[in-house]
Short mmCIF file of C-alpha atoms and ligand atoms in Angstrom, two decimals:
data_model
loop_
_atom_site.label_atom_id
_atom_site.label_comp_id
_atom_site.label_asym_id
_atom_site.label_seq_id
_atom_site.Cartn_x
_atom_site.Cartn_y
_atom_site.Cartn_z
CA UNK T 17 -2.07 -6.30 17.42
CA UNK T 18 -0.43 -9.61 16.50
CA UNK T 19 0.07 -8.26 12.99
CA UNK T 20 2.05 -5.31 14.28
CA UNK T 21 4.18 -7.57 16.43
CA UNK T 22 4.70 -9.86 13.46
CA UNK T 23 5.83 -6.99 11.25
CA UNK T 24 8.21 -5.62 13.79
CA UNK T 25 9.51 -9.11 14.55
CA UNK T 26 10.32 -9.73 10.90
CA UNK T 27 12.24 -6.48 10.75
CA UNK T 28 14.13 -7.24 13.94
CA UNK T 29 14.80 -10.88 13.02
CA UNK T 30 15.89 -9.75 9.57
CA UNK T 31 18.35 -7.36 11.15
CA UNK T 32 19.64 -10.02 13.56
CA UNK T 33 20.00 -12.40 10.64
CA UNK T 34 21.71 -9.72 8.63
CA UNK T 35 24.43 -9.12 11.19
CA UNK T 36 25.24 -12.78 11.58
CA UNK T 37 24.99 -13.99 8.01
CA UNK T 38 24.15 -11.62 5.19
CA UNK T 39 26.53 -8.85 6.04
CA UNK T 40 29.02 -10.90 8.03
CA UNK T 41 30.10 -13.80 5.88
CA UNK T 42 28.25 -13.23 2.61
CA UNK T 43 29.58 -10.94 -0.08
CA UNK T 44 27.17 -7.95 -0.39
CA UNK T 45 26.83 -8.61 -4.11
CA UNK T 46 25.13 -11.91 -3.23
CA UNK T 47 22.67 -10.23 -0.91
CA UNK T 48 19.33 -8.86 -2.06
CA UNK T 49 18.19 -6.05 0.25
CA UNK T 50 14.47 -5.40 0.01
CA UNK T 51 12.60 -2.56 1.70
CA UNK T 52 8.87 -3.21 1.56
CA UNK T 53 5.65 -2.21 3.29
CA UNK T 54 4.73 -4.32 6.31
CA UNK T 55 2.21 -7.13 5.78
CA UNK T 56 2.72 -6.92 2.06
CA UNK T 57 4.01 -10.31 0.91
CA UNK T 58 3.68 -14.02 1.50
CA UNK T 59 7.00 -14.35 3.34
CA UNK T 60 7.53 -17.96 2.27
CA UNK T 61 8.15 -16.54 -1.20
CA UNK T 62 11.34 -14.93 0.09
CA UNK T 63 12.83 -18.35 0.81
CA UNK T 64 11.48 -19.82 -2.42
CA UNK T 65 12.97 -17.02 -4.45
CA UNK T 66 16.48 -18.10 -3.40
CA UNK T 67 15.94 -21.57 -4.90
CA UNK T 68 14.24 -20.20 -8.00
CA UNK T 69 16.99 -17.64 -8.57
CA UNK T 70 19.64 -20.37 -8.29
CA UNK T 71 17.73 -22.53 -10.80
CA UNK T 72 17.44 -19.62 -13.24
CA UNK T 73 20.94 -18.18 -12.93
CA UNK T 74 23.15 -20.66 -11.10
CA UNK T 75 23.83 -17.87 -8.60
CA UNK T 76 23.19 -17.86 -4.88
CA UNK T 77 21.43 -15.04 -3.10
CA UNK T 78 20.65 -14.19 0.52
CA UNK T 79 17.74 -11.90 1.32
CA UNK T 80 17.61 -9.08 3.82
CA UNK T 81 14.01 -7.97 4.16
CA UNK T 82 13.07 -4.79 6.00
CA UNK T 83 9.78 -3.00 6.52
CA UNK T 84 8.24 0.45 6.50
CA UNK T 85 4.71 1.73 7.01
CA UNK T 86 4.92 5.23 5.58
CA UNK T 87 6.10 6.20 2.11
CA UNK T 88 7.92 9.29 3.31
CA UNK T 89 10.01 7.33 5.82
CA UNK T 90 11.22 5.01 3.07
CA UNK T 91 11.88 7.97 0.78
CA UNK T 92 13.88 9.82 3.42
CA UNK T 93 16.20 6.83 3.79
CA UNK T 94 16.77 6.55 0.06
CA UNK T 95 17.17 10.29 -0.33
CA UNK T 96 19.83 10.46 2.36
CA UNK T 97 21.65 7.75 0.41
CA UNK T 98 22.57 5.88 3.57
CA UNK T 99 20.54 2.80 2.82
CA UNK T 100 21.86 0.55 0.06
CA UNK T 101 18.58 -1.17 -0.71
CA UNK T 102 18.27 -3.08 -3.97
CA UNK T 103 14.49 -2.86 -4.12
CA UNK T 104 11.92 -0.50 -2.66
CA UNK T 105 8.17 -0.32 -3.08
CA UNK T 106 6.91 3.29 -3.24
CA UNK T 107 3.35 4.37 -4.02
CA UNK T 108 2.50 6.13 -7.29
CA UNK T 109 3.17 9.71 -6.17
CA UNK T 110 6.47 8.68 -4.63
CA UNK T 111 7.34 6.83 -7.85
CA UNK T 112 7.03 10.25 -9.49
CA UNK T 113 9.15 11.86 -6.84
CA UNK T 114 11.89 9.25 -6.95
CA UNK T 115 12.04 9.51 -10.72
CA UNK T 116 12.19 13.26 -10.69
CA UNK T 117 14.84 13.33 -7.98
CA UNK T 118 16.96 10.88 -9.97
CA UNK T 119 16.99 8.32 -7.14
CA UNK T 120 16.39 5.24 -9.24
CA UNK T 121 17.78 3.37 -12.22
CA UNK T 122 16.13 1.71 -15.22
CA UNK T 123 14.99 -1.87 -14.67
CA UNK T 124 16.44 -4.50 -17.00
CA UNK T 125 14.00 -6.99 -18.49
CA UNK T 126 16.82 -9.21 -19.72
CA UNK T 127 16.10 -12.46 -17.92
CA UNK T 128 18.09 -14.76 -20.19
CA UNK T 129 16.02 -17.88 -20.89
CA UNK T 130 13.58 -17.07 -18.06
CA UNK T 131 10.29 -15.67 -19.39
CA UNK T 132 9.54 -12.01 -18.74
CA UNK T 133 6.56 -12.33 -16.41
CA UNK T 134 6.26 -8.57 -16.04
CA UNK T 135 4.12 -8.69 -19.18
CA UNK T 136 1.42 -10.18 -16.91
CA UNK T 137 0.76 -6.71 -15.49
CA UNK T 138 -2.79 -5.62 -16.42
CA UNK T 139 -3.21 -2.81 -18.99
CA UNK T 140 -5.21 -0.93 -16.33
CA UNK T 141 -1.95 -0.50 -14.38
CA UNK T 142 -0.16 0.62 -17.56
CA UNK T 143 -2.83 3.31 -17.91
CA UNK T 144 -2.23 4.45 -14.34
CA UNK T 145 1.50 4.54 -15.04
CA UNK T 146 0.70 6.69 -18.06
CA UNK T 147 -0.87 9.30 -15.78
CA UNK T 148 2.32 9.79 -13.78
CA UNK T 149 4.44 12.85 -14.26
CA UNK T 150 7.59 10.90 -15.03
CA UNK T 151 9.68 13.79 -16.33
CA UNK T 152 11.79 13.71 -19.46
CA UNK T 153 14.67 11.62 -20.75
CA UNK T 154 18.07 13.16 -21.42
CA UNK T 155 17.10 13.66 -25.08
CA UNK T 156 14.02 15.64 -24.03
CA UNK T 157 11.48 12.92 -24.87
CA UNK T 158 8.77 12.06 -22.36
CA UNK T 159 10.00 9.46 -19.90
CA UNK T 160 8.05 6.23 -19.48
CA UNK T 161 7.80 5.48 -15.76
CA UNK T 162 7.53 1.78 -16.61
CA UNK T 163 11.18 1.79 -17.60
CA UNK T 164 11.97 2.46 -13.93
CA UNK T 165 9.18 0.74 -12.04
CA UNK T 166 7.08 -2.43 -12.16
CA UNK T 167 3.69 -2.44 -10.44
CA UNK T 168 3.04 -4.64 -7.40
CA UNK T 169 -0.35 -4.03 -5.72
CA UNK T 170 -3.16 -1.55 -6.20
CA UNK T 171 -6.38 -0.50 -4.49
CA UNK T 172 -8.58 2.33 -3.31
CA UNK T 173 -8.92 4.51 -0.21
CA UNK T 174 -12.20 4.31 1.70
CA UNK T 175 -13.88 3.46 4.98
CA UNK T 176 -13.46 0.13 6.74
CA UNK T 177 -16.48 -0.05 9.04
CA UNK T 178 -18.22 -2.23 11.59
CA UNK T 179 -21.70 -3.12 10.38
CA UNK T 180 -23.04 -3.49 13.93
CA UNK T 181 -22.47 0.18 14.70
CA UNK T 182 -22.32 1.91 11.33
CA UNK T 183 -24.85 1.80 8.51
CA UNK T 184 -23.42 2.11 4.99
CA UNK T 185 -25.76 5.07 4.36
CA UNK T 186 -24.15 6.97 7.24
CA UNK T 187 -20.73 6.98 5.60
CA UNK T 188 -21.61 7.26 1.93
CA UNK T 189 -20.06 10.71 2.27
CA UNK T 190 -16.67 11.56 3.78
CA UNK T 191 -18.79 13.94 5.85
CA UNK T 192 -20.04 10.91 7.81
CA UNK T 193 -16.96 11.37 9.99
CA UNK T 194 -18.55 14.46 11.53
CA UNK T 195 -21.52 12.46 12.80
CA UNK T 196 -21.35 12.89 16.63
CA UNK T 197 -22.30 9.23 16.95
CA UNK T 198 -18.84 8.30 15.67
CA UNK T 199 -16.84 10.69 17.86
CA UNK T 200 -13.72 8.94 19.23
CA UNK T 201 -14.69 5.81 17.36
CA UNK T 202 -12.67 6.24 14.18
CA UNK T 203 -9.09 6.20 13.00
CA UNK T 204 -7.57 8.36 10.32
CA UNK T 205 -4.58 7.10 8.41
CA UNK T 206 -1.32 8.59 9.57
CA UNK T 207 -0.35 9.38 5.99
CA UNK T 208 -0.95 13.00 5.13
CA UNK T 209 -1.54 12.45 1.42
CA UNK T 210 -4.11 9.69 2.01
CA UNK T 211 -6.15 12.05 4.18
CA UNK T 212 -5.55 15.33 2.34
CA UNK T 213 -6.88 14.02 -0.98
CA UNK T 214 -10.24 12.62 0.20
CA UNK T 215 -10.81 15.77 2.26
CA UNK T 216 -10.11 17.95 -0.77
CA UNK T 217 -12.55 15.86 -2.78
CA UNK T 218 -15.15 16.23 -0.01
CA UNK T 219 -14.69 20.01 0.08
CA UNK T 220 -15.12 20.23 -3.67
CA UNK T 221 -18.01 17.78 -3.99
CA UNK T 222 -20.43 20.40 -5.35
CA UNK T 223 -17.93 21.68 -7.90
CA UNK T 224 -17.18 18.11 -9.03
CA UNK T 225 -20.91 17.41 -9.40
CA UNK T 226 -21.35 20.64 -11.37
CA UNK T 227 -18.51 19.68 -13.70
CA UNK T 228 -16.40 22.69 -12.65
CA UNK T 229 -13.47 20.55 -11.56
CA UNK T 230 -12.54 16.88 -11.86
CA UNK T 231 -11.19 14.61 -9.17
CA UNK T 232 -8.16 14.15 -11.36
CA UNK T 233 -7.56 17.95 -11.38
CA UNK T 234 -7.85 18.06 -7.61
CA UNK T 235 -5.11 15.48 -7.23
CA UNK T 236 -2.65 18.13 -8.48
CA UNK T 237 -3.98 20.85 -6.19
CA UNK T 238 -1.67 21.87 -3.36
CA UNK T 239 -2.49 25.58 -3.44
CA UNK T 240 -2.31 27.57 -0.20
CA UNK T 241 -6.05 28.03 -0.39
CA UNK T 242 -6.79 24.31 -0.63
CA UNK T 243 -4.30 23.37 2.06
CA UNK T 244 -5.86 25.95 4.39
CA UNK T 245 -9.37 24.70 3.63
CA UNK T 246 -8.36 21.09 4.37
CA UNK T 247 -6.58 22.20 7.54
CA UNK T 248 -9.70 23.97 8.81
CA UNK T 249 -11.80 20.95 7.95
CA UNK T 250 -9.46 18.56 9.76
CA UNK T 251 -9.15 20.85 12.77
CA UNK T 252 -12.91 20.71 13.12
CA UNK T 253 -12.62 16.91 13.23
CA UNK T 254 -9.48 16.51 15.32
CA UNK T 255 -11.12 16.16 18.73
CA UNK T 256 -13.28 13.34 17.42
CA UNK T 257 -10.39 11.25 16.05
CA UNK T 258 -9.60 8.17 18.11
CA UNK T 259 -6.10 7.89 16.67
CA UNK T 260 -3.82 8.23 13.67
CA UNK T 261 -2.79 4.83 12.45
CA UNK T 262 -0.03 3.79 10.11
CA UNK T 263 -0.78 0.09 10.06
CA UNK T 264 -2.61 -1.03 13.20
CA UNK T 265 -6.08 0.28 12.26
CA UNK T 266 -7.07 -2.99 10.68
CA UNK T 267 -6.29 -4.92 13.87
CA UNK T 268 -8.17 -2.39 15.97
CA UNK T 269 -11.18 -2.81 13.72
CA UNK T 270 -11.21 -6.59 14.11
CA UNK T 271 -11.12 -6.11 17.90
CA UNK T 272 -13.97 -3.56 17.74
CA UNK T 273 -11.73 -0.91 19.32
CA UNK T 274 -12.95 1.43 16.58
CA UNK T 275 -16.01 1.44 14.32
CA UNK T 276 -14.54 3.17 11.29
CA UNK T 277 -11.05 3.43 9.85
CA UNK T 278 -10.10 5.53 6.85
CA UNK T 279 -7.84 3.07 5.11
CA UNK T 280 -6.69 1.08 2.10
CA UNK T 281 -8.86 -1.55 0.45
CA UNK T 282 -6.27 -4.29 1.00
CA UNK T 283 -6.31 -3.72 4.74
CA UNK T 284 -10.09 -3.77 4.56
CA UNK T 285 -10.07 -7.20 2.94
CA UNK T 286 -7.61 -8.52 5.52
CA UNK T 287 -9.68 -7.08 8.39
CA UNK T 288 -13.02 -8.33 7.01
CA UNK T 289 -11.62 -11.88 6.78
CA UNK T 290 -9.93 -11.83 10.19
CA UNK T 291 -12.99 -10.35 11.85
CA UNK T 292 -15.21 -13.17 10.59
CA UNK T 293 -13.28 -15.59 12.78
CA UNK T 294 -14.35 -13.66 15.88
CA UNK T 295 -17.90 -12.99 14.63
CA UNK T 296 -17.30 -9.35 13.92
CA UNK T 297 -18.84 -8.11 10.69
CA UNK T 298 -16.77 -5.52 8.90
CA UNK T 299 -17.20 -4.05 5.43
CA UNK T 300 -15.62 -1.43 3.20
CA UNK T 301 -16.91 1.30 0.93
CA UNK T 302 -15.61 4.16 -1.16
CA UNK T 303 -17.65 7.33 -0.44
CA UNK T 304 -19.81 8.72 -3.21
CA UNK T 305 -17.88 11.98 -3.67
CA UNK T 306 -14.92 9.98 -4.95
CA UNK T 307 -11.51 8.92 -3.71
CA UNK T 308 -8.03 7.73 -4.63
CA UNK T 309 -7.08 4.77 -6.68
CA UNK T 310 -3.43 3.97 -5.94
CA UNK T 311 -0.74 1.51 -6.88
CA UNK T 312 2.63 0.59 -5.43
CA UNK T 313 5.55 -0.37 -7.62
CA UNK T 314 9.02 -1.87 -7.30
CA UNK T 315 11.94 0.41 -8.04
CA UNK T 316 15.69 -0.13 -7.95
CA UNK T 317 17.55 2.70 -6.21
CA UNK T 318 20.51 4.22 -7.96
CA UNK T 319 22.95 2.89 -5.39
CA UNK T 320 21.63 -0.69 -5.39
CA UNK T 321 24.30 -3.36 -5.09
CA UNK T 322 22.49 -6.37 -6.53
CA UNK T 323 20.57 -5.09 -9.51
CA UNK T 324 20.33 -8.50 -11.18
CA UNK T 325 18.69 -10.28 -8.24
CA UNK T 326 16.44 -7.24 -7.78
CA UNK T 327 15.07 -7.45 -11.33
CA UNK T 328 14.68 -11.24 -11.07
CA UNK T 329 12.78 -10.80 -7.81
CA UNK T 330 10.35 -8.43 -9.50
CA UNK T 331 9.93 -10.94 -12.32
CA UNK T 332 9.32 -13.74 -9.79
CA UNK T 333 6.54 -11.73 -8.12
CA UNK T 334 4.86 -11.21 -11.49
CA UNK T 335 4.26 -14.97 -11.95
CA UNK T 336 0.51 -15.55 -11.63
CA UNK T 337 0.84 -18.20 -8.91
CA UNK T 338 3.02 -15.93 -6.76
CA UNK T 339 0.69 -13.00 -7.28
CA UNK T 340 -2.22 -15.16 -6.09
CA UNK T 341 -0.29 -16.27 -3.01
CA UNK T 342 0.53 -12.69 -2.14
CA UNK T 343 -3.11 -11.73 -2.49
CA UNK T 344 -4.22 -14.61 -0.25
CA UNK T 345 -1.74 -13.67 2.41
CA UNK T 346 -2.09 -9.90 2.49
CA UNK T 347 -5.60 -9.03 1.32
CA UNK T 348 -4.12 -6.66 -1.27
CA UNK T 349 -4.74 -6.94 -5.00
CA UNK T 350 -1.89 -7.74 -7.32
CA UNK T 351 -1.38 -5.79 -10.52
CA UNK T 352 -1.25 -9.11 -12.37
CA UNK T 353 -4.29 -9.46 -14.62
CA UNK T 354 -3.91 -12.96 -16.16
CA UNK T 355 -6.77 -15.44 -16.66
CA UNK T 356 -5.24 -17.55 -13.84
CA UNK T 357 -5.61 -14.66 -11.43
CA UNK T 358 -9.17 -13.99 -12.59
CA UNK T 359 -10.13 -17.63 -12.14
CA UNK T 360 -8.53 -17.92 -8.70
CA UNK T 361 -10.04 -14.68 -7.42
CA UNK T 362 -13.48 -15.44 -8.80
CA UNK T 363 -13.42 -18.93 -7.27
CA UNK T 364 -12.34 -17.48 -3.97
CA UNK T 365 -15.13 -14.91 -4.02
CA UNK T 366 -17.67 -17.68 -4.61
CA UNK T 367 -16.21 -19.82 -1.83
CA UNK T 368 -16.55 -16.83 0.47
CA UNK T 369 -20.22 -16.50 -0.41
CA UNK T 370 -20.13 -13.60 -2.90
CA UNK T 371 -23.05 -13.91 -5.30
CA UNK T 372 -23.23 -10.44 -6.82
CA UNK T 373 -21.21 -9.44 -9.84
CA UNK T 374 -19.05 -6.44 -10.67
CA UNK T 375 -18.01 -4.82 -13.90
CA UNK T 376 -14.27 -5.55 -13.72
CA UNK T 377 -13.68 -5.05 -17.43
CA UNK T 378 -11.27 -2.19 -16.65
CA UNK T 379 -8.92 -4.84 -15.21
CA UNK T 380 -9.91 -8.17 -16.81
CA UNK T 381 -10.77 -7.62 -20.45
CA UNK T 382 -14.43 -8.24 -21.31
CA UNK T 383 -15.44 -9.10 -17.70
CA UNK T 384 -18.46 -6.85 -17.36
CA UNK T 385 -20.39 -9.16 -15.01
CA UNK T 386 -18.10 -11.34 -12.99
CA UNK T 387 -18.27 -12.68 -9.46
CA UNK T 388 -15.40 -11.02 -7.62
CA UNK T 389 -15.01 -9.53 -4.17
CA UNK T 390 -15.95 -5.84 -4.67
CA UNK T 391 -13.48 -4.77 -1.98
CA UNK T 392 -10.68 -6.15 -4.12
CA UNK T 393 -12.02 -5.40 -7.58
CA UNK T 394 -14.54 -2.56 -7.24
CA UNK T 395 -17.18 -2.06 -9.85
CA UNK T 396 -16.19 0.20 -12.74
CA UNK T 397 -18.56 2.85 -11.34
CA UNK T 398 -16.34 3.12 -8.24
CA UNK T 399 -13.11 3.24 -10.25
CA UNK T 400 -14.64 5.99 -12.39
CA UNK T 401 -14.91 8.24 -9.34
CA UNK T 402 -11.32 7.64 -8.21
CA UNK T 403 -8.07 9.28 -9.31
CA UNK T 404 -4.36 8.88 -8.74
CA UNK T 405 -2.44 11.18 -6.38
CA UNK T 406 0.61 13.07 -7.57
CA UNK T 407 3.88 14.17 -6.10
CA UNK T 408 3.46 17.42 -4.19
CA UNK T 409 7.07 18.39 -5.00
CA UNK T 410 8.26 21.46 -3.14
CA UNK T 411 4.76 21.92 -1.69
CA UNK T 412 5.33 18.81 0.43
CA UNK T 413 6.84 20.87 3.24
CA UNK T 414 3.73 23.08 3.40
CA UNK T 415 1.49 20.02 3.48
CA UNK T 416 3.59 18.46 6.22
CA UNK T 417 3.43 21.63 8.32
CA UNK T 418 -0.35 21.61 7.96
CA UNK T 419 -0.42 17.93 8.93
CA UNK T 420 1.66 18.55 12.00
CA UNK T 421 -0.63 21.40 13.11
CA UNK T 422 -3.67 19.20 12.56
CA UNK T 423 -2.35 16.25 14.49
CA UNK T 424 -0.98 18.40 17.29
CA UNK T 425 1.56 17.46 19.91
CA UNK T 426 -0.80 15.35 21.94
CA UNK T 427 -1.28 12.95 19.05
CA UNK T 428 2.47 12.72 18.56
CA UNK T 429 2.97 12.04 22.26
CA UNK T 430 0.32 9.34 22.15
CA UNK T 431 1.95 7.75 19.12
CA UNK T 432 5.39 7.83 20.72
CA UNK T 433 4.10 5.97 23.75
CA UNK T 434 2.37 3.43 21.54
CA UNK T 435 5.41 2.94 19.30
CA UNK T 436 7.65 2.60 22.37
CA UNK T 437 5.43 -0.11 23.81
CA UNK T 438 5.28 -1.92 20.47
CA UNK T 439 9.01 -1.81 19.85
CA UNK T 440 9.80 -3.19 23.31
CA UNK T 441 7.16 -5.89 22.81
CA UNK T 442 8.42 -6.73 19.36
CA UNK T 443 12.02 -7.06 20.48
CA UNK T 444 10.93 -9.38 23.28
CA UNK T 445 8.80 -11.38 20.84
CA UNK T 446 11.61 -11.49 18.27
CA UNK T 447 13.98 -12.91 20.85
CA UNK T 448 11.41 -15.58 21.72
CA UNK T 449 10.83 -16.31 18.02
CA UNK T 450 14.55 -16.65 17.40
CA UNK T 451 15.11 -18.84 20.44
CA UNK T 452 12.24 -21.14 19.54
CA UNK T 453 13.10 -21.07 15.87
CA UNK T 454 9.44 -20.12 15.63
CA UNK T 455 7.55 -21.09 12.54
CA UNK T 456 5.48 -18.56 10.66
CA UNK T 457 1.75 -19.06 11.07
CA UNK T 458 0.02 -18.69 7.75
CA UNK T 459 -3.25 -16.81 7.47
CA UNK T 460 -4.74 -19.41 5.20
C1 N2P M 12 0.40 -2.67 3.52
C2 N2P M 12 0.62 -1.30 3.01
C3 N2P M 12 -0.08 -1.03 1.75
C4 N2P M 12 0.37 0.19 1.13
N1 N2P M 12 0.64 -2.76 4.91
C5 N2P M 12 -0.66 0.87 0.35
N2 N2P M 12 -0.08 1.84 -0.46
#
């Protein structure tokens, strides 16, 4: 729960700070407004960026940092055009959507005498970018999404589970969720795309095995028939769901409030590490039928006001040492694939007691047997059964209607109460933090 409070506190403190400094006395063109996922950065880098930016450009910058937990909430703000963010961090399928809706602008890689660290992004991420439907340029040529976005973190979707109550064999299939033993003991992610896709894969497992359809094909499938089939499947599960979580599932897992959470690999890593401190043994796996591999990327909205600082900030995050710090802090895996990152992550895995190896050659060239945490860098065999999601375009409304029917009003009521309690708590905590000039407690 402290993570949720922390996230909300940052947002609130950022807004308080914004009214008194950034937007009050500082010229907006010297402010960098960032809209990022919660728990998704080493916050000390925000302060350090200001110094680094001044060293590189001789220009001062203030940062306003705000948080979201759901892609579609961020997108709605940008789409309405009310929010003048300079940087946002959508997931792959929303990168497609933002490109195709013309919401973003190309990213300059002109950093003067500062090196272009964006070249540190691993070729694996370039390949994922290549799979996006990025539309066409004005001259009709195929658009390269990398002209408009730079990768940040990536991972998979799977089950975070408590080893005391759940055996890995019991959840090797997405169908493990229907085991009566787990009724009211699991969370589903409150992100309709992250649930729809695994369920569609589960429904089509036999066809995938028979070679009649690929997971990649399914990631484009938003037909009425498939949406109905997923709806029926989820309705048969609804009464067993403990809750729909946007970002608190990982905390609940560490507190043993749930045994399973359908979530992102980065949250799994964070939860596994946190849980160790309280002698709770968590783990993570990607079910055998297959799943999503995803990545999030920085984009500069069309109406950004500080494009230069935005592109420098992206460049700053692509430095190996900053990527490593972000990984340490958040549990998520950076898109940076340099030897420095490999060395740091391999050392860390060994320190944490990992002895087995993975084939991570898809990410670190030639590394077919390397000691790495398999939650962070899954074996190639896992990656081979994962595919990227795609923008559902004008089918999004139909998917959302299905999602709303599946979750039902009771779930929404429950969430509203929870959110209300959290917001009140966070505001109280933010006031305390501000009064005490509270210092951030680092995870490591
Ligand atoms: C971190 C959110 C990660 C986003 N809280 C995964 N796409």
